[in-house]
Short mmCIF file of C-alpha atoms in Angstrom, two decimals:
data_model
loop_
_atom_site.label_atom_id
_atom_site.label_comp_id
_atom_site.label_asym_id
_atom_site.label_seq_id
_atom_site.Cartn_x
_atom_site.Cartn_y
_atom_site.Cartn_z
CA ARG A 1 54.57 137.06 88.65
CA ALA A 2 56.77 140.27 87.61
CA MET A 3 54.02 142.17 89.12
CA ALA A 4 53.85 140.47 92.64
CA THR A 5 57.59 140.63 93.02
CA ARG A 6 57.44 144.40 92.44
CA LEU A 7 55.57 144.26 95.48
CA LEU A 8 57.25 142.05 97.75
CA ARG A 9 58.85 144.30 100.63
CA VAL A 10 61.57 141.47 101.31
CA PRO A 11 62.95 139.77 98.49
CA PRO A 12 63.70 136.14 98.60
CA PRO A 13 67.00 135.33 100.27
CA GLU A 14 69.47 134.28 98.21
CA GLU A 15 71.48 132.03 100.24
CA LEU A 16 68.11 130.14 100.40
CA LEU A 17 69.07 129.07 96.60
CA ARG A 18 72.13 127.52 97.87
CA PRO A 19 72.50 123.98 98.55
CA LEU A 20 72.58 123.31 102.26
CA ALA A 21 76.12 122.24 103.16
CA VAL A 22 76.75 120.86 106.84
CA PRO A 23 80.21 120.35 108.04
CA GLU A 24 80.96 117.31 109.46
CA ARG A 25 82.35 117.94 113.16
CA LEU A 26 83.27 115.51 116.67
CA LEU A 27 81.15 116.95 118.87
CA LEU A 28 83.12 116.31 121.99
CA GLY A 29 81.30 119.03 124.23
CA PRO A 30 78.67 118.77 126.94
CA GLY A 31 75.80 118.08 124.04
CA PRO A 32 74.71 117.68 121.65
CA SER A 33 76.73 114.44 120.29
CA ASN A 34 76.79 113.09 116.97
CA VAL A 35 74.24 111.30 115.61
CA PRO A 36 75.21 107.41 114.30
CA ARG A 37 73.67 106.85 110.98
CA ARG A 38 71.62 103.89 111.89
CA ILE A 39 69.30 106.50 114.65
CA GLN A 40 69.88 109.20 111.35
CA ALA A 41 68.47 106.87 108.75
CA ALA A 42 65.64 106.20 110.88
CA GLY A 43 64.31 109.26 111.86
CA GLY A 44 64.91 110.02 108.22
CA ARG A 45 61.69 107.61 106.89
CA GLN A 46 58.87 109.23 106.01
CA ILE A 47 56.47 110.40 108.81
CA LEU A 48 53.22 108.79 109.45
CA GLY A 49 49.86 110.39 110.99
CA HIS A 50 50.78 111.44 115.37
CA MET A 51 47.93 109.10 115.82
CA HIS A 52 48.24 106.10 114.04
CA ALA A 53 48.46 102.76 115.81
CA GLU A 54 52.04 102.15 113.89
CA MET A 55 52.96 105.42 116.13
CA LEU A 56 51.15 104.46 119.80
CA GLN A 57 53.34 101.33 118.98
CA VAL A 58 56.61 102.79 118.54
CA MET A 59 56.01 104.75 121.35
CA ASP A 60 55.10 102.10 123.66
CA GLU A 61 58.74 100.66 122.68
CA ILE A 62 60.10 103.81 123.80
CA LYS A 63 58.51 103.69 126.68
CA ALA A 64 59.89 100.47 127.49
CA GLY A 65 63.14 101.60 126.44
CA ILE A 66 63.40 104.27 129.20
CA GLN A 67 61.78 101.59 131.89
CA TYR A 68 64.59 99.58 131.03
CA ALA A 69 67.47 102.34 131.56
CA PHE A 70 65.19 103.45 134.79
CA GLN A 71 64.64 100.57 136.18
CA THR A 72 61.01 101.54 136.79
CA ARG A 73 57.63 99.84 135.81
CA ASN A 74 55.78 103.18 136.36
CA ARG A 75 53.36 103.90 133.98
CA LEU A 76 53.77 107.49 133.45
CA THR A 77 56.95 107.23 131.90
CA LEU A 78 57.33 109.71 128.70
CA ALA A 79 59.54 111.21 126.17
CA ILE A 80 58.87 114.76 125.05
CA SER A 81 60.38 116.69 122.08
CA GLY A 82 61.70 120.01 123.58
CA SER A 83 64.58 121.55 125.42
CA GLY A 84 65.90 120.82 128.79
CA HIS A 85 65.23 123.50 130.20
CA SER A 86 61.40 122.84 129.08
CA ALA A 87 61.58 119.65 130.73
CA MET A 88 62.90 121.25 133.89
CA GLU A 89 59.76 123.88 133.47
CA ALA A 90 57.59 120.82 132.82
CA ALA A 91 58.54 118.85 136.24
CA LEU A 92 58.37 121.81 138.38
CA LEU A 93 54.75 122.66 136.95
CA ASN A 94 53.61 119.82 137.79
CA LEU A 95 54.97 119.64 141.15
CA LEU A 96 54.36 123.03 142.80
CA GLU A 97 51.29 125.61 143.07
CA GLN A 98 52.05 128.99 143.76
CA GLY A 99 53.22 129.73 147.46
CA ASP A 100 54.55 126.15 148.00
CA THR A 101 58.31 126.04 149.32
CA VAL A 102 60.99 124.25 147.04
CA LEU A 103 64.65 123.57 148.08
CA VAL A 104 66.93 123.93 144.90
CA ALA A 105 70.13 122.39 145.49
CA ILE A 106 72.45 124.61 144.01
CA ASN A 107 76.35 123.88 142.72
CA GLY A 108 76.13 124.92 139.26
CA ILE A 109 73.96 126.66 136.49
CA TRP A 110 71.41 124.00 136.55
CA GLY A 111 70.43 124.27 140.05
CA GLN A 112 70.52 128.60 139.50
CA ARG A 113 67.94 128.19 136.69
CA ALA A 114 65.40 125.59 138.26
CA ALA A 115 65.40 128.24 140.62
CA ASP A 116 64.85 130.73 138.31
CA ILE A 117 61.78 128.48 136.86
CA ALA A 118 60.64 127.87 140.17
CA ARG A 119 59.76 131.36 141.07
CA ARG A 120 58.57 132.31 137.88
CA LEU A 121 56.13 129.61 139.07
CA GLY A 122 55.33 131.77 141.91
CA ALA A 123 56.96 129.50 144.50
CA ASN A 124 58.76 130.10 147.62
CA VAL A 125 62.38 129.17 147.01
CA CYS A 126 65.19 128.35 149.59
CA GLU A 127 68.46 127.91 148.26
CA LEU A 128 70.69 125.35 149.04
CA LEU A 129 74.16 126.09 148.10
CA LYS A 130 77.82 124.48 147.64
CA PRO A 131 80.91 126.06 145.16
CA PRO A 132 81.11 124.54 141.42
CA GLY A 133 83.03 121.62 141.80
CA LYS A 134 81.17 120.23 145.04
CA TYR A 135 78.44 117.91 145.89
CA PHE A 136 75.88 117.54 148.58
CA THR A 137 76.08 114.48 151.25
CA PRO A 138 73.19 113.44 152.90
CA GLN A 139 73.49 115.41 156.34
CA ASP A 140 74.03 118.62 153.83
CA ILE A 141 70.10 117.69 151.91
CA GLU A 142 68.35 116.67 155.94
CA GLN A 143 69.56 120.25 157.30
CA GLY A 144 67.73 121.77 154.06
CA LEU A 145 65.13 119.81 154.68
CA VAL A 146 64.35 120.66 158.32
CA GLN A 147 65.30 124.12 158.09
CA HIS A 148 63.07 124.91 155.07
CA ARG A 149 60.24 122.10 155.19
CA PRO A 150 59.97 122.17 151.83
CA LEU A 151 57.01 120.32 149.33
CA VAL A 152 59.45 119.48 146.84
CA LEU A 153 63.60 119.11 146.27
CA PHE A 154 65.31 119.73 143.49
CA ILE A 155 68.70 118.34 142.95
CA THR A 156 71.14 118.02 139.81
CA HIS A 157 72.59 114.36 139.39
CA GLY A 158 74.80 115.32 136.59
CA GLU A 159 76.39 118.98 136.96
CA SER A 160 77.75 119.57 133.18
CA SER A 161 78.73 123.25 133.95
CA THR A 162 80.79 121.86 136.65
CA GLY A 163 81.75 118.08 136.03
CA VAL A 164 80.13 116.98 139.04
CA LEU A 165 78.20 113.67 139.70
CA GLN A 166 75.67 114.09 142.83
CA PRO A 167 75.02 110.73 144.88
CA LEU A 168 71.55 110.19 144.55
CA GLU A 169 71.50 107.47 146.97
CA GLY A 170 69.30 107.95 150.22
CA LEU A 171 68.08 111.40 149.13
CA GLY A 172 64.62 110.08 148.36
CA GLN A 173 64.20 108.56 151.39
CA LEU A 174 65.11 111.55 153.64
CA CYS A 175 62.55 113.50 151.64
CA HIS A 176 60.10 111.21 151.95
CA ARG A 177 60.49 110.69 155.79
CA SER A 178 60.90 114.40 156.04
CA VAL A 179 58.05 114.86 154.22
CA ARG A 180 55.42 112.27 155.22
CA GLY A 181 57.56 110.81 158.22
CA GLY A 182 57.51 107.59 156.66
CA PRO A 183 59.25 105.39 153.68
CA PRO A 184 58.16 106.08 150.27
CA GLU A 185 55.21 104.22 148.90
CA VAL A 186 56.69 102.94 145.18
CA THR A 187 60.08 104.28 144.11
CA THR A 188 61.88 105.37 140.58
CA GLY A 189 64.12 102.33 140.38
CA ASP A 190 65.08 102.02 143.77
CA LEU A 191 66.32 105.86 144.76
CA GLY A 192 62.89 106.44 146.26
CA LEU A 193 62.63 109.82 143.73
CA GLY A 194 59.52 111.95 143.08
CA VAL A 195 60.12 112.39 139.01
CA TYR A 196 63.62 111.97 137.30
CA VAL A 197 64.05 113.87 134.21
CA CYS A 198 66.93 113.66 131.47
CA TRP A 199 68.03 114.74 128.20
CA ALA A 200 67.91 112.03 126.05
CA PHE A 201 69.93 113.98 123.28
CA LEU A 202 72.78 114.19 125.20
CA TRP A 203 73.92 111.05 126.17
CA LEU A 204 71.04 108.47 123.76
CA CYS A 205 72.86 110.19 120.20
CA CYS A 206 69.49 110.69 118.87
CA ALA A 207 67.30 113.73 117.39
CA GLY A 208 68.11 116.77 119.38
CA GLY A 209 65.88 119.00 121.61
CA SER A 210 64.13 115.59 123.26
CA TRP A 211 63.40 114.47 126.97
CA CYS A 212 62.11 112.16 129.27
CA GLN A 213 60.60 111.61 132.38
CA VAL A 214 59.74 109.09 134.79
CA TRP A 215 57.22 110.01 137.56
CA ARG A 216 56.84 107.84 141.21
CA ALA A 217 53.11 106.65 141.57
CA ARG A 218 51.18 107.43 144.53
CA GLY A 219 49.35 105.04 145.87
CA SER A 220 48.50 104.06 141.42
CA ASP A 221 50.42 103.24 138.60
CA THR A 222 48.92 106.13 136.72
CA GLY A 223 51.39 108.56 138.51
CA PRO A 224 50.52 111.56 140.23
CA THR A 225 47.65 113.59 139.96
CA ALA A 226 48.34 117.04 138.54
CA PRO A 227 47.87 120.51 140.55
CA SER A 228 45.99 122.96 139.74
CA CYS A 229 48.50 125.64 138.29
CA ALA A 230 49.32 122.59 135.83
CA ARG A 231 46.24 122.10 134.59
CA GLY A 232 46.10 125.73 133.67
CA CYS A 233 49.22 124.69 131.14
CA TRP A 234 48.45 123.71 127.78
CA THR A 235 51.66 122.19 126.77
CA TRP A 236 53.52 121.19 129.72
CA GLY A 237 50.56 120.15 132.38
CA LEU A 238 50.60 116.54 132.67
CA SER A 239 47.27 116.36 132.74
CA SER A 240 44.45 114.32 130.37
CA LEU A 241 45.90 114.92 126.99
CA TRP A 242 49.77 114.20 128.19
CA ARG A 243 48.37 110.86 130.21
CA ARG A 244 46.20 110.29 127.37
CA ARG A 245 48.98 109.72 124.93
CA TRP A 246 51.29 108.39 126.92
CA VAL A 247 49.76 106.31 129.81
CA GLN A 248 46.61 105.37 128.49
CA ASP A 249 46.89 105.00 124.89
CA LYS A 250 44.38 106.99 123.56
CA PRO A 251 45.27 108.81 120.06
CA THR A 252 45.72 112.29 120.74
CA THR A 253 47.92 114.87 121.24
CA THR A 254 47.89 118.56 122.31
CA THR A 255 48.10 119.96 118.83
CA THR A 256 48.94 118.67 115.19
CA GLU A 257 52.18 120.67 115.17
CA GLN A 258 53.35 119.21 118.60
CA GLY A 259 52.74 115.81 117.35
CA GLN A 260 54.22 115.70 113.95
CA ARG A 261 57.28 116.94 115.63
CA GLU A 262 57.42 114.28 117.89
CA ASP A 263 56.42 111.63 115.30
CA THR A 264 59.37 112.62 113.33
CA ALA A 265 61.99 112.02 116.35
CA LEU A 266 60.45 108.89 117.34
CA CYS A 267 61.29 106.59 114.68
CA SER A 268 64.77 107.96 115.90
CA TRP A 269 64.73 107.88 119.52
CA ARG A 270 63.22 104.11 119.08
CA CYS A 271 66.24 103.02 117.09
CA ALA A 272 68.59 104.66 119.88
CA TRP A 273 67.02 103.07 122.44
CA ALA A 274 67.64 99.34 121.16
CA ALA A 275 71.56 100.85 120.47
CA PHE A 276 71.41 101.71 124.48
CA ASP A 277 70.18 98.28 125.31
CA ALA A 278 72.89 97.14 123.21
CA ARG A 279 75.42 99.13 124.84
CA GLU A 280 74.64 97.97 128.20
CA LYS A 281 75.96 94.20 126.78
CA SER A 282 79.03 95.63 125.96
CA PRO A 283 82.51 96.78 127.68
CA PRO A 284 81.95 100.12 129.88
CA SER A 285 82.54 103.25 128.45
CA VAL A 286 85.64 105.06 128.44
CA MET A 287 86.96 107.99 130.84
CA LEU A 288 88.89 110.92 130.37
CA CYS A 289 91.51 111.16 132.89
CA PRO A 290 91.83 115.32 134.02
CA GLY A 291 95.37 114.88 134.54
CA SER A 292 96.11 113.65 131.10
CA VAL A 293 94.33 116.68 129.33
CA LEU A 294 97.34 118.97 130.11
CA GLY A 295 99.79 116.51 131.30
CA SER A 296 99.68 116.80 135.27
CA PRO A 297 97.08 115.98 138.03
CA GLY A 298 96.64 119.57 138.47
CA ALA A 299 95.04 120.54 135.64
CA VAL A 300 91.89 120.14 136.78
CA GLY A 301 90.70 123.22 137.82
CA LEU A 302 87.74 122.38 139.81
CA LYS A 303 89.52 119.86 141.92
CA VAL A 304 85.95 118.03 141.98
CA PRO A 305 86.68 114.83 144.21
CA GLN A 306 86.98 111.56 142.79
CA GLN A 307 84.23 109.64 143.84
CA ALA A 308 81.79 112.90 142.45
CA ARG A 309 83.12 112.72 139.04
CA LEU A 310 80.59 112.91 136.05
CA PRO A 311 81.74 110.27 133.68
CA THR A 312 80.21 111.84 130.23
CA ILE A 313 81.86 115.31 131.25
CA THR A 314 85.57 116.55 132.26
CA THR A 315 86.21 119.73 133.38
CA VAL A 316 89.80 120.70 133.07
CA ARG A 317 91.14 124.59 134.31
CA VAL A 318 92.05 126.85 131.21
CA PRO A 319 95.90 127.60 131.46
CA GLU A 320 96.84 130.85 132.63
CA GLY A 321 97.56 133.18 129.89
CA TYR A 322 95.51 131.08 127.54
CA ASN A 323 91.99 132.87 126.05
CA TRP A 324 89.57 129.63 126.03
CA LYS A 325 87.88 131.61 123.37
CA ASP A 326 90.90 130.72 121.12
CA ILE A 327 91.27 127.21 122.32
CA ILE A 328 87.68 126.48 121.31
CA ALA A 329 88.27 128.31 117.72
CA PHE A 330 91.48 126.43 116.98
CA LEU A 331 89.50 123.13 117.79
CA MET A 332 86.77 123.57 115.37
CA GLU A 333 89.14 125.25 112.85
CA ASN A 334 91.53 123.19 112.76
CA HIS A 335 90.81 119.28 113.86
CA GLY A 336 86.87 120.06 113.42
CA MET A 337 86.09 119.01 116.98
CA GLU A 338 83.97 120.62 119.34
CA VAL A 339 85.07 121.45 123.19
CA ALA A 340 82.81 123.51 124.85
CA GLY A 341 83.98 126.63 127.73
CA GLY A 342 82.67 127.08 131.09
CA LEU A 343 78.92 127.62 131.58
CA GLY A 344 77.20 129.78 134.69
CA PRO A 345 79.64 129.88 137.62
CA THR A 346 82.38 128.17 135.37
CA VAL A 347 83.07 130.71 132.38
CA GLY A 348 86.00 131.26 131.60
CA LYS A 349 87.93 129.09 134.03
CA VAL A 350 87.15 125.47 132.19
CA LEU A 351 86.87 123.69 129.31
CA ARG A 352 84.12 120.94 129.07
CA ILE A 353 84.85 117.67 126.80
CA GLY A 354 81.97 115.31 127.08
CA LEU A 355 82.36 111.47 125.77
CA MET A 356 79.03 110.30 125.55
CA GLY A 357 77.40 107.46 123.47
CA CYS A 358 79.02 106.45 120.28
CA ASN A 359 81.71 109.42 121.11
CA SER A 360 82.54 107.37 124.17
CA THR A 361 85.62 105.69 122.40
CA GLY A 362 89.41 105.27 123.16
CA ASP A 363 90.23 106.64 119.64
CA ASN A 364 88.31 109.97 120.40
CA VAL A 365 90.16 109.90 123.71
CA ASP A 366 93.48 109.99 121.76
CA ARG A 367 92.18 112.08 119.16
CA VAL A 368 90.78 115.26 121.54
CA LEU A 369 94.21 114.93 123.88
CA ARG A 370 96.20 115.53 120.41
CA ALA A 371 93.96 118.19 119.35
CA LEU A 372 94.58 119.99 122.80
CA GLN A 373 98.49 119.32 122.80
CA ASP A 374 98.32 121.09 119.26
CA ALA A 375 96.05 124.05 120.37
CA LEU A 376 98.37 124.60 123.45
CA LYS A 377 101.38 124.78 121.22
CA ARG A 378 100.15 127.21 119.07
CA CYS A 379 97.52 129.67 120.60
#
């Protein structure tokens, strides 16, 4: 053993010999959110094999929760472990082939990154632009569809970098009329969307790094046929492997590692969907009034219209003379609280305050307001 130790070029890291210490913090940024104890406990149970019948049953129950939330019966409804960027990439990968035209509506960082992903896939990317804090009207979308005749429209529903909630009503019908000259065959909910992607770990308060997708069926209940470019992708292609695991109820996965990583989170996802159903039966979640943060309506830096305010993320202007990094560091060190700065086009301009899931309470609103007032006095 001594000889083996002498042969090691890199010694054992001393820091790993210390007990793990994770601080308790209130996560009031744009994500992740604090995970309730019950969901934590569910994810900490002993894992089963990723092809066991019990895990497939858990997957069916998760699918039922997603279908309830999206008000759809589409069978190609799935939840996968991965980052939000992997969710966007998976959606675009399965919709686009090289040379296809995609129209990307950009009013914040998520549209910018979707355009980047599409370009890397070899698509012809056309951009529809709005300043941060603004949203797209049906007339804007229709004009872009008529001008560019895209195969795919990408639009961000909740632009967390700016605090804008994009209205989606009527956009699906515009797209289907533009491409096919007729109404949609089957809708996702009642919006006529082709595919809807969301980051479950943000607002569902479950394990980090999870996302779900709901695909619009085309003439059947098994979902769309993956284009040839997606068939060449092992990880995110919605070809036979994903379809067999989530749609056809056959015990398979892309890799053992991928399946085990998912299965460690499946139980917590299942518990989170049950909690989501319970929250729907309770009073609506609270919202943070932007003007209350710094004491006046003028505190809203991006002047987001009231009808397009994202209820989960509030953006407020960084006051003149303050460094946003100082405010965030002060809140973390003195109040055990995370509030985020801007992202993409809003870097250095705003603070982003998140109220999602179990964190969306009146007590947390009061707590973050007191902490910000303290920061403004002392930074």
